[in-house]
């Protein structure tokens, strides 16, 4: 781990990487420096071969409550452009990960916070957590969040949040399929750890290749997606870990994975 982050803390326990929004005095809002640090933290976790899964959470009384746009409203355009580009880069970093990432939504998740939940592969949320897209109240619009949320939310639900500053609870998020499950607020991180440990018990190879194939196919048409899936299946079948799993099952033993 590089350890040089602003507003972001990175930890590791065994084979789980933890990335925390860590600016509680500002409700974990992310400016340019924090966004760049988040990108670097994700890359550092991805580069650590011991880490099999990543958990994204927040310190203090917020998960993340959005961006603090550098230079807004009266600063230089180039400063604001730099912030926007950092937002683009961090979204790409989520999709470029070779490891599953789980959002442990322990507290309020607004604006960019909702966006970060969406770009995680799985999400666990506390019962009392509220979610929303309040950018309109701040004078602008959730452009970055909309780019990813429109893949999962129907148009009318997305605009309901973006046009009206409406906030919704965890049960609504579960109904809308933006989170996987709800638990007590003080058990969110523990539950995310349990999921991460389950993931880490399997070979990282098919999980990594499967995750990559999902994001490669998501924008393909049906015919192209089907064609791609055949090649993706062959890529998995010819890996050492996948063949080791088959041999271990035939021999009645636990597989020995090499990550290859």
PDB file of C-alpha atoms in Angstrom:
ATOM      1  CA  UNK A   1       0.000   0.000   0.000  1.00  0.00           C
ATOM      2  CA  UNK A   2       1.299   3.463  -0.837  1.00  0.00           C
ATOM      3  CA  UNK A   3      -0.181   4.947   2.344  1.00  0.00           C
ATOM      4  CA  UNK A   4      -0.269   8.434   0.816  1.00  0.00           C
ATOM      5  CA  UNK A   5      -3.949   9.287   0.776  1.00  0.00           C
ATOM      6  CA  UNK A   6      -6.084  12.348   1.491  1.00  0.00           C
ATOM      7  CA  UNK A   7      -9.417  11.697   3.189  1.00  0.00           C
ATOM      8  CA  UNK A   8      -9.069   7.984   2.521  1.00  0.00           C
ATOM      9  CA  UNK A   9      -7.773   5.244   4.841  1.00  0.00           C
ATOM     10  CA  UNK A  10      -6.667   1.809   3.649  1.00  0.00           C
ATOM     11  CA  UNK A  11      -6.346  -1.240   5.876  1.00  0.00           C
ATOM     12  CA  UNK A  12      -5.768  -4.948   5.360  1.00  0.00           C
ATOM     13  CA  UNK A  13      -6.768  -7.909   7.497  1.00  0.00           C
ATOM     14  CA  UNK A  14      -5.645 -11.273   6.199  1.00  0.00           C
ATOM     15  CA  UNK A  15      -6.924 -11.399   2.621  1.00  0.00           C
ATOM     16  CA  UNK A  16      -9.462  -8.566   2.779  1.00  0.00           C
ATOM     17  CA  UNK A  17      -8.670  -4.976   1.814  1.00  0.00           C
ATOM     18  CA  UNK A  18     -10.567  -2.126   3.466  1.00  0.00           C
ATOM     19  CA  UNK A  19     -10.977   1.299   1.874  1.00  0.00           C
ATOM     20  CA  UNK A  20     -12.629   3.914   4.086  1.00  0.00           C
ATOM     21  CA  UNK A  21     -13.874   7.402   3.317  1.00  0.00           C
ATOM     22  CA  UNK A  22     -12.201   9.144   6.232  1.00  0.00           C
ATOM     23  CA  UNK A  23     -13.099  12.816   6.484  1.00  0.00           C
ATOM     24  CA  UNK A  24     -15.940  12.675   9.014  1.00  0.00           C
ATOM     25  CA  UNK A  25     -15.831  16.399   9.766  1.00  0.00           C
ATOM     26  CA  UNK A  26     -16.975  16.979   6.160  1.00  0.00           C
ATOM     27  CA  UNK A  27     -19.367  13.999   6.124  1.00  0.00           C
ATOM     28  CA  UNK A  28     -16.889  12.164   3.900  1.00  0.00           C
ATOM     29  CA  UNK A  29     -17.413  14.420   0.896  1.00  0.00           C
ATOM     30  CA  UNK A  30     -14.800  13.942  -1.802  1.00  0.00           C
ATOM     31  CA  UNK A  31     -12.920  16.695  -3.576  1.00  0.00           C
ATOM     32  CA  UNK A  32     -10.188  16.269  -6.161  1.00  0.00           C
ATOM     33  CA  UNK A  33      -7.555  15.107  -3.662  1.00  0.00           C
ATOM     34  CA  UNK A  34      -9.883  12.592  -2.008  1.00  0.00           C
ATOM     35  CA  UNK A  35     -11.086  11.252  -5.355  1.00  0.00           C
ATOM     36  CA  UNK A  36      -7.536  10.795  -6.623  1.00  0.00           C
ATOM     37  CA  UNK A  37      -6.672   9.083  -3.338  1.00  0.00           C
ATOM     38  CA  UNK A  38      -9.644   6.721  -3.718  1.00  0.00           C
ATOM     39  CA  UNK A  39      -8.459   5.808  -7.208  1.00  0.00           C
ATOM     40  CA  UNK A  40      -4.984   5.093  -5.871  1.00  0.00           C
ATOM     41  CA  UNK A  41      -6.353   3.090  -2.940  1.00  0.00           C
ATOM     42  CA  UNK A  42      -8.311   0.848  -5.307  1.00  0.00           C
ATOM     43  CA  UNK A  43      -5.238   0.327  -7.472  1.00  0.00           C
ATOM     44  CA  UNK A  44      -3.137  -0.479  -4.396  1.00  0.00           C
ATOM     45  CA  UNK A  45      -5.644  -3.088  -3.224  1.00  0.00           C
ATOM     46  CA  UNK A  46      -5.759  -4.559  -6.701  1.00  0.00           C
ATOM     47  CA  UNK A  47      -1.967  -4.818  -6.844  1.00  0.00           C
ATOM     48  CA  UNK A  48      -1.757  -6.642  -3.491  1.00  0.00           C
ATOM     49  CA  UNK A  49      -1.823 -10.341  -4.387  1.00  0.00           C
ATOM     50  CA  UNK A  50      -2.854 -11.322  -0.866  1.00  0.00           C
ATOM     51  CA  UNK A  51      -6.115  -9.384  -1.088  1.00  0.00           C
ATOM     52  CA  UNK A  52      -8.998 -11.441  -2.466  1.00  0.00           C
ATOM     53  CA  UNK A  53     -11.870  -8.994  -1.876  1.00  0.00           C
ATOM     54  CA  UNK A  54     -12.246  -5.294  -1.053  1.00  0.00           C
ATOM     55  CA  UNK A  55     -14.702  -3.572   1.294  1.00  0.00           C
ATOM     56  CA  UNK A  56     -15.614   0.111   0.816  1.00  0.00           C
ATOM     57  CA  UNK A  57     -17.054   1.895   3.853  1.00  0.00           C
ATOM     58  CA  UNK A  58     -17.032   5.192   5.725  1.00  0.00           C
ATOM     59  CA  UNK A  59     -15.660   6.449   9.012  1.00  0.00           C
ATOM     60  CA  UNK A  60     -17.851   8.489  11.326  1.00  0.00           C
ATOM     61  CA  UNK A  61     -21.500   9.318  10.710  1.00  0.00           C
ATOM     62  CA  UNK A  62     -21.515   9.066   6.926  1.00  0.00           C
ATOM     63  CA  UNK A  63     -20.643   6.587   4.225  1.00  0.00           C
ATOM     64  CA  UNK A  64     -20.099   9.343   1.667  1.00  0.00           C
ATOM     65  CA  UNK A  65     -22.278  12.385   1.050  1.00  0.00           C
ATOM     66  CA  UNK A  66     -21.004  13.333  -2.383  1.00  0.00           C
ATOM     67  CA  UNK A  67     -18.418  15.566  -3.971  1.00  0.00           C
ATOM     68  CA  UNK A  68     -17.059  18.945  -2.991  1.00  0.00           C
ATOM     69  CA  UNK A  69     -16.309  20.367  -6.427  1.00  0.00           C
ATOM     70  CA  UNK A  70     -12.966  22.149  -6.394  1.00  0.00           C
ATOM     71  CA  UNK A  71     -13.291  25.702  -7.695  1.00  0.00           C
ATOM     72  CA  UNK A  72     -17.094  25.772  -7.568  1.00  0.00           C
ATOM     73  CA  UNK A  73     -18.838  28.148  -8.031  1.00  0.00           C
ATOM     74  CA  UNK A  74     -16.429  30.978  -8.869  1.00  0.00           C
ATOM     75  CA  UNK A  75     -13.071  29.290  -9.309  1.00  0.00           C
ATOM     76  CA  UNK A  76     -11.185  28.525 -12.519  1.00  0.00           C
ATOM     77  CA  UNK A  77     -12.851  26.278 -15.067  1.00  0.00           C
ATOM     78  CA  UNK A  78      -9.715  24.153 -15.306  1.00  0.00           C
ATOM     79  CA  UNK A  79      -9.898  23.419 -11.576  1.00  0.00           C
ATOM     80  CA  UNK A  80     -13.476  22.227 -11.932  1.00  0.00           C
ATOM     81  CA  UNK A  81     -12.521  20.245 -15.041  1.00  0.00           C
ATOM     82  CA  UNK A  82      -9.768  18.534 -13.068  1.00  0.00           C
ATOM     83  CA  UNK A  83     -12.313  17.487 -10.450  1.00  0.00           C
ATOM     84  CA  UNK A  84     -14.667  16.124 -13.126  1.00  0.00           C
ATOM     85  CA  UNK A  85     -11.864  14.131 -14.751  1.00  0.00           C
ATOM     86  CA  UNK A  86     -10.897  12.671 -11.367  1.00  0.00           C
ATOM     87  CA  UNK A  87     -14.505  11.499 -11.030  1.00  0.00           C
ATOM     88  CA  UNK A  88     -14.322   9.802 -14.415  1.00  0.00           C
ATOM     89  CA  UNK A  89     -11.015   8.173 -13.489  1.00  0.00           C
ATOM     90  CA  UNK A  90     -12.272   6.780 -10.176  1.00  0.00           C
ATOM     91  CA  UNK A  91     -15.314   5.209 -11.829  1.00  0.00           C
ATOM     92  CA  UNK A  92     -13.019   3.491 -14.330  1.00  0.00           C
ATOM     93  CA  UNK A  93     -10.868   2.289 -11.428  1.00  0.00           C
ATOM     94  CA  UNK A  94     -13.861   0.504  -9.898  1.00  0.00           C
ATOM     95  CA  UNK A  95     -14.620  -1.317 -13.129  1.00  0.00           C
ATOM     96  CA  UNK A  96     -10.943  -2.090 -13.767  1.00  0.00           C
ATOM     97  CA  UNK A  97     -10.577  -3.932 -10.453  1.00  0.00           C
ATOM     98  CA  UNK A  98      -9.763  -7.624 -10.754  1.00  0.00           C
ATOM     99  CA  UNK A  99     -11.326  -8.318  -7.337  1.00  0.00           C
ATOM    100  CA  UNK A 100     -14.893  -8.080  -6.016  1.00  0.00           C
ATOM    101  CA  UNK A 101     -15.698  -4.936  -4.053  1.00  0.00           C
ATOM    102  CA  UNK A 102     -18.440  -4.749  -1.422  1.00  0.00           C
ATOM    103  CA  UNK A 103     -20.008  -1.532  -0.167  1.00  0.00           C
ATOM    104  CA  UNK A 104     -20.573  -1.587   3.595  1.00  0.00           C
ATOM    105  CA  UNK A 105     -23.016   1.308   3.846  1.00  0.00           C
ATOM    106  CA  UNK A 106     -22.906   2.123   7.514  1.00  0.00           C
ATOM    107  CA  UNK A 107     -24.431   5.611   7.374  1.00  0.00           C
ATOM    108  CA  UNK A 108     -25.825   8.326   5.108  1.00  0.00           C
ATOM    109  CA  UNK A 109     -25.062   7.842   1.390  1.00  0.00           C
ATOM    110  CA  UNK A 110     -25.875  10.800  -0.842  1.00  0.00           C
ATOM    111  CA  UNK A 111     -24.883  12.014  -4.308  1.00  0.00           C
ATOM    112  CA  UNK A 112     -21.480  10.500  -5.072  1.00  0.00           C
ATOM    113  CA  UNK A 113     -22.019   8.161  -2.157  1.00  0.00           C
ATOM    114  CA  UNK A 114     -24.941   6.572  -3.997  1.00  0.00           C
ATOM    115  CA  UNK A 115     -22.808   6.452  -7.133  1.00  0.00           C
ATOM    116  CA  UNK A 116     -20.032   4.600  -5.315  1.00  0.00           C
ATOM    117  CA  UNK A 117     -22.523   2.034  -4.008  1.00  0.00           C
ATOM    118  CA  UNK A 118     -23.706   1.369  -7.547  1.00  0.00           C
ATOM    119  CA  UNK A 119     -20.198   0.751  -8.916  1.00  0.00           C
ATOM    120  CA  UNK A 120     -19.474  -1.765  -6.156  1.00  0.00           C
ATOM    121  CA  UNK A 121     -20.350  -5.374  -6.995  1.00  0.00           C
ATOM    122  CA  UNK A 122     -22.305  -6.017  -3.789  1.00  0.00           C
ATOM    123  CA  UNK A 123     -23.726  -3.810  -1.043  1.00  0.00           C
ATOM    124  CA  UNK A 124     -24.892  -4.215   2.555  1.00  0.00           C
ATOM    125  CA  UNK A 125     -26.683  -1.304   4.228  1.00  0.00           C
ATOM    126  CA  UNK A 126     -27.759  -0.346   7.731  1.00  0.00           C
ATOM    127  CA  UNK A 127     -31.467  -0.150   8.541  1.00  0.00           C
ATOM    128  CA  UNK A 128     -31.458   3.567   9.291  1.00  0.00           C
ATOM    129  CA  UNK A 129     -29.362   4.698   6.303  1.00  0.00           C
ATOM    130  CA  UNK A 130     -30.896   7.214   3.896  1.00  0.00           C
ATOM    131  CA  UNK A 131     -29.956   7.557   0.233  1.00  0.00           C
ATOM    132  CA  UNK A 132     -30.429  10.298  -2.340  1.00  0.00           C
ATOM    133  CA  UNK A 133     -29.143  12.562  -5.103  1.00  0.00           C
ATOM    134  CA  UNK A 134     -29.253  16.098  -3.640  1.00  0.00           C
ATOM    135  CA  UNK A 135     -27.102  17.790  -6.315  1.00  0.00           C
ATOM    136  CA  UNK A 136     -30.058  19.887  -7.535  1.00  0.00           C
ATOM    137  CA  UNK A 137     -30.180  21.493  -4.087  1.00  0.00           C
ATOM    138  CA  UNK A 138     -26.503  22.399  -4.510  1.00  0.00           C
ATOM    139  CA  UNK A 139     -27.195  23.995  -7.897  1.00  0.00           C
ATOM    140  CA  UNK A 140     -25.977  21.312 -10.300  1.00  0.00           C
ATOM    141  CA  UNK A 141     -26.921  17.797 -11.440  1.00  0.00           C
ATOM    142  CA  UNK A 142     -25.633  14.253 -10.713  1.00  0.00           C
ATOM    143  CA  UNK A 143     -23.990  13.721 -14.103  1.00  0.00           C
ATOM    144  CA  UNK A 144     -21.379  11.197 -12.967  1.00  0.00           C
ATOM    145  CA  UNK A 145     -23.841   9.287 -10.808  1.00  0.00           C
ATOM    146  CA  UNK A 146     -26.385   9.221 -13.630  1.00  0.00           C
ATOM    147  CA  UNK A 147     -23.871   7.583 -15.975  1.00  0.00           C
ATOM    148  CA  UNK A 148     -23.776   4.455 -13.812  1.00  0.00           C
ATOM    149  CA  UNK A 149     -27.169   4.536 -12.063  1.00  0.00           C
ATOM    150  CA  UNK A 150     -29.093   4.566 -15.348  1.00  0.00           C
ATOM    151  CA  UNK A 151     -27.868   1.003 -15.876  1.00  0.00           C
ATOM    152  CA  UNK A 152     -29.760  -0.165 -12.784  1.00  0.00           C
ATOM    153  CA  UNK A 153     -32.524   2.343 -12.068  1.00  0.00           C
ATOM    154  CA  UNK A 154     -35.550   2.905 -14.313  1.00  0.00           C
ATOM    155  CA  UNK A 155     -35.689   6.431 -15.730  1.00  0.00           C
ATOM    156  CA  UNK A 156     -38.578   7.578 -13.561  1.00  0.00           C
ATOM    157  CA  UNK A 157     -36.930   6.379 -10.341  1.00  0.00           C
ATOM    158  CA  UNK A 158     -33.643   8.060 -11.235  1.00  0.00           C
ATOM    159  CA  UNK A 159     -35.297  11.347 -12.107  1.00  0.00           C
ATOM    160  CA  UNK A 160     -37.483  11.115  -9.011  1.00  0.00           C
ATOM    161  CA  UNK A 161     -34.293  11.337  -6.951  1.00  0.00           C
ATOM    162  CA  UNK A 162     -32.433  13.802  -9.168  1.00  0.00           C
ATOM    163  CA  UNK A 163     -35.277  16.272  -9.817  1.00  0.00           C
ATOM    164  CA  UNK A 164     -36.808  16.451  -6.345  1.00  0.00           C
ATOM    165  CA  UNK A 165     -34.008  15.954  -3.782  1.00  0.00           C
ATOM    166  CA  UNK A 166     -36.019  13.023  -2.418  1.00  0.00           C
ATOM    167  CA  UNK A 167     -34.261  10.643  -0.047  1.00  0.00           C
ATOM    168  CA  UNK A 168     -35.200   6.980   0.273  1.00  0.00           C
ATOM    169  CA  UNK A 169     -34.552   4.396   2.974  1.00  0.00           C
ATOM    170  CA  UNK A 170     -32.682   1.102   2.881  1.00  0.00           C
ATOM    171  CA  UNK A 171     -35.857  -0.923   2.293  1.00  0.00           C
ATOM    172  CA  UNK A 172     -36.537   1.082  -0.863  1.00  0.00           C
ATOM    173  CA  UNK A 173     -32.957   0.592  -2.017  1.00  0.00           C
ATOM    174  CA  UNK A 174     -33.375  -3.150  -1.527  1.00  0.00           C
ATOM    175  CA  UNK A 175     -36.639  -3.092  -3.494  1.00  0.00           C
ATOM    176  CA  UNK A 176     -34.868  -1.187  -6.286  1.00  0.00           C
ATOM    177  CA  UNK A 177     -32.048  -3.781  -6.300  1.00  0.00           C
ATOM    178  CA  UNK A 178     -29.340  -1.221  -5.478  1.00  0.00           C
ATOM    179  CA  UNK A 179     -28.282  -3.126  -2.350  1.00  0.00           C
ATOM    180  CA  UNK A 180     -28.188  -6.835  -1.549  1.00  0.00           C
ATOM    181  CA  UNK A 181     -29.317  -6.863   2.062  1.00  0.00           C
ATOM    182  CA  UNK A 182     -30.089  -4.844   5.167  1.00  0.00           C
ATOM    183  CA  UNK A 183     -28.738  -5.380   8.656  1.00  0.00           C
ATOM    184  CA  UNK A 184     -28.392  -3.462  11.917  1.00  0.00           C
ATOM    185  CA  UNK A 185     -26.269  -0.330  11.543  1.00  0.00           C
ATOM    186  CA  UNK A 186     -23.575  -1.587  13.898  1.00  0.00           C
ATOM    187  CA  UNK A 187     -23.314  -4.927  12.077  1.00  0.00           C
ATOM    188  CA  UNK A 188     -22.851  -3.644   8.525  1.00  0.00           C
ATOM    189  CA  UNK A 189     -19.067  -3.968   8.407  1.00  0.00           C
ATOM    190  CA  UNK A 190     -19.155  -7.402  10.035  1.00  0.00           C
ATOM    191  CA  UNK A 191     -21.691  -8.654   7.506  1.00  0.00           C
ATOM    192  CA  UNK A 192     -19.607  -7.289   4.626  1.00  0.00           C
ATOM    193  CA  UNK A 193     -16.601  -9.104   6.102  1.00  0.00           C
ATOM    194  CA  UNK A 194     -18.549 -12.363   6.169  1.00  0.00           C
ATOM    195  CA  UNK A 195     -19.378 -11.980   2.500  1.00  0.00           C
ATOM    196  CA  UNK A 196     -15.771 -11.087   1.675  1.00  0.00           C
ATOM    197  CA  UNK A 197     -14.513 -14.126   3.572  1.00  0.00           C
ATOM    198  CA  UNK A 198     -16.878 -16.374   1.615  1.00  0.00           C
ATOM    199  CA  UNK A 199     -15.591 -14.925  -1.645  1.00  0.00           C
ATOM    200  CA  UNK A 200     -11.981 -15.310  -0.488  1.00  0.00           C
ATOM    201  CA  UNK A 201     -12.532 -19.013   0.232  1.00  0.00           C
ATOM    202  CA  UNK A 202     -12.845 -19.717  -3.483  1.00  0.00           C
ATOM    203  CA  UNK A 203     -10.241 -19.395  -6.203  1.00  0.00           C
ATOM    204  CA  UNK A 204      -9.734 -15.782  -7.211  1.00  0.00           C
ATOM    205  CA  UNK A 205      -9.190 -16.805 -10.845  1.00  0.00           C
ATOM    206  CA  UNK A 206     -12.747 -17.601 -12.009  1.00  0.00           C
ATOM    207  CA  UNK A 207     -14.091 -14.761  -9.864  1.00  0.00           C
ATOM    208  CA  UNK A 208     -11.730 -12.263 -11.483  1.00  0.00           C
ATOM    209  CA  UNK A 209     -12.326 -13.549 -15.000  1.00  0.00           C
ATOM    210  CA  UNK A 210     -16.082 -13.744 -14.426  1.00  0.00           C
ATOM    211  CA  UNK A 211     -16.237 -10.196 -13.066  1.00  0.00           C
ATOM    212  CA  UNK A 212     -14.216  -8.908 -16.007  1.00  0.00           C
ATOM    213  CA  UNK A 213     -16.459 -10.722 -18.490  1.00  0.00           C
ATOM    214  CA  UNK A 214     -19.585  -9.223 -16.906  1.00  0.00           C
ATOM    215  CA  UNK A 215     -18.344  -5.662 -17.351  1.00  0.00           C
ATOM    216  CA  UNK A 216     -17.065  -6.410 -20.859  1.00  0.00           C
ATOM    217  CA  UNK A 217     -20.462  -7.809 -21.926  1.00  0.00           C
ATOM    218  CA  UNK A 218     -22.697  -5.248 -20.234  1.00  0.00           C
ATOM    219  CA  UNK A 219     -22.708  -2.841 -23.192  1.00  0.00           C
ATOM    220  CA  UNK A 220     -22.645  -5.466 -25.956  1.00  0.00           C
ATOM    221  CA  UNK A 221     -25.757  -6.410 -27.891  1.00  0.00           C
ATOM    222  CA  UNK A 222     -27.212  -9.850 -27.215  1.00  0.00           C
ATOM    223  CA  UNK A 223     -25.561 -11.564 -30.168  1.00  0.00           C
ATOM    224  CA  UNK A 224     -22.129 -10.143 -29.371  1.00  0.00           C
ATOM    225  CA  UNK A 225     -22.543 -10.940 -25.681  1.00  0.00           C
ATOM    226  CA  UNK A 226     -23.342 -14.579 -26.427  1.00  0.00           C
ATOM    227  CA  UNK A 227     -20.350 -14.818 -28.759  1.00  0.00           C
ATOM    228  CA  UNK A 228     -18.056 -13.242 -26.163  1.00  0.00           C
ATOM    229  CA  UNK A 229     -19.309 -15.577 -23.449  1.00  0.00           C
ATOM    230  CA  UNK A 230     -18.017 -18.641 -25.291  1.00  0.00           C
ATOM    231  CA  UNK A 231     -14.497 -17.242 -25.429  1.00  0.00           C
ATOM    232  CA  UNK A 232     -14.748 -16.158 -21.782  1.00  0.00           C
ATOM    233  CA  UNK A 233     -15.768 -19.668 -20.752  1.00  0.00           C
ATOM    234  CA  UNK A 234     -12.757 -21.190 -22.499  1.00  0.00           C
ATOM    235  CA  UNK A 235     -10.475 -18.671 -20.770  1.00  0.00           C
ATOM    236  CA  UNK A 236     -11.722 -19.914 -17.411  1.00  0.00           C
ATOM    237  CA  UNK A 237     -11.664 -23.622 -18.223  1.00  0.00           C
ATOM    238  CA  UNK A 238      -7.991 -23.537 -19.174  1.00  0.00           C
ATOM    239  CA  UNK A 239      -6.757 -21.953 -15.946  1.00  0.00           C
ATOM    240  CA  UNK A 240      -4.786 -24.020 -13.438  1.00  0.00           C
ATOM    241  CA  UNK A 241      -7.084 -23.227 -10.507  1.00  0.00           C
ATOM    242  CA  UNK A 242     -10.235 -24.294 -12.308  1.00  0.00           C
ATOM    243  CA  UNK A 243      -8.700 -27.604 -13.366  1.00  0.00           C
ATOM    244  CA  UNK A 244      -7.341 -28.065  -9.837  1.00  0.00           C
ATOM    245  CA  UNK A 245     -10.884 -27.678  -8.475  1.00  0.00           C
ATOM    246  CA  UNK A 246     -12.112 -30.449 -10.766  1.00  0.00           C
ATOM    247  CA  UNK A 247      -9.235 -32.760  -9.816  1.00  0.00           C
ATOM    248  CA  UNK A 248      -9.717 -32.082  -6.096  1.00  0.00           C
ATOM    249  CA  UNK A 249     -13.417 -32.931  -6.301  1.00  0.00           C
ATOM    250  CA  UNK A 250     -12.641 -36.182  -8.129  1.00  0.00           C
ATOM    251  CA  UNK A 251     -10.041 -37.092  -5.489  1.00  0.00           C
ATOM    252  CA  UNK A 252     -12.154 -36.084  -2.494  1.00  0.00           C
ATOM    253  CA  UNK A 253      -9.763 -33.418  -1.190  1.00  0.00           C
ATOM    254  CA  UNK A 254      -9.618 -29.663  -0.743  1.00  0.00           C
ATOM    255  CA  UNK A 255      -8.219 -27.823  -3.777  1.00  0.00           C
ATOM    256  CA  UNK A 256      -4.844 -26.103  -3.559  1.00  0.00           C
ATOM    257  CA  UNK A 257      -5.105 -22.813  -5.410  1.00  0.00           C
ATOM    258  CA  UNK A 258      -2.150 -21.011  -6.973  1.00  0.00           C
ATOM    259  CA  UNK A 259      -4.005 -18.033  -8.378  1.00  0.00           C
ATOM    260  CA  UNK A 260      -3.232 -19.064 -11.946  1.00  0.00           C
TER     261      UNK A 260
END
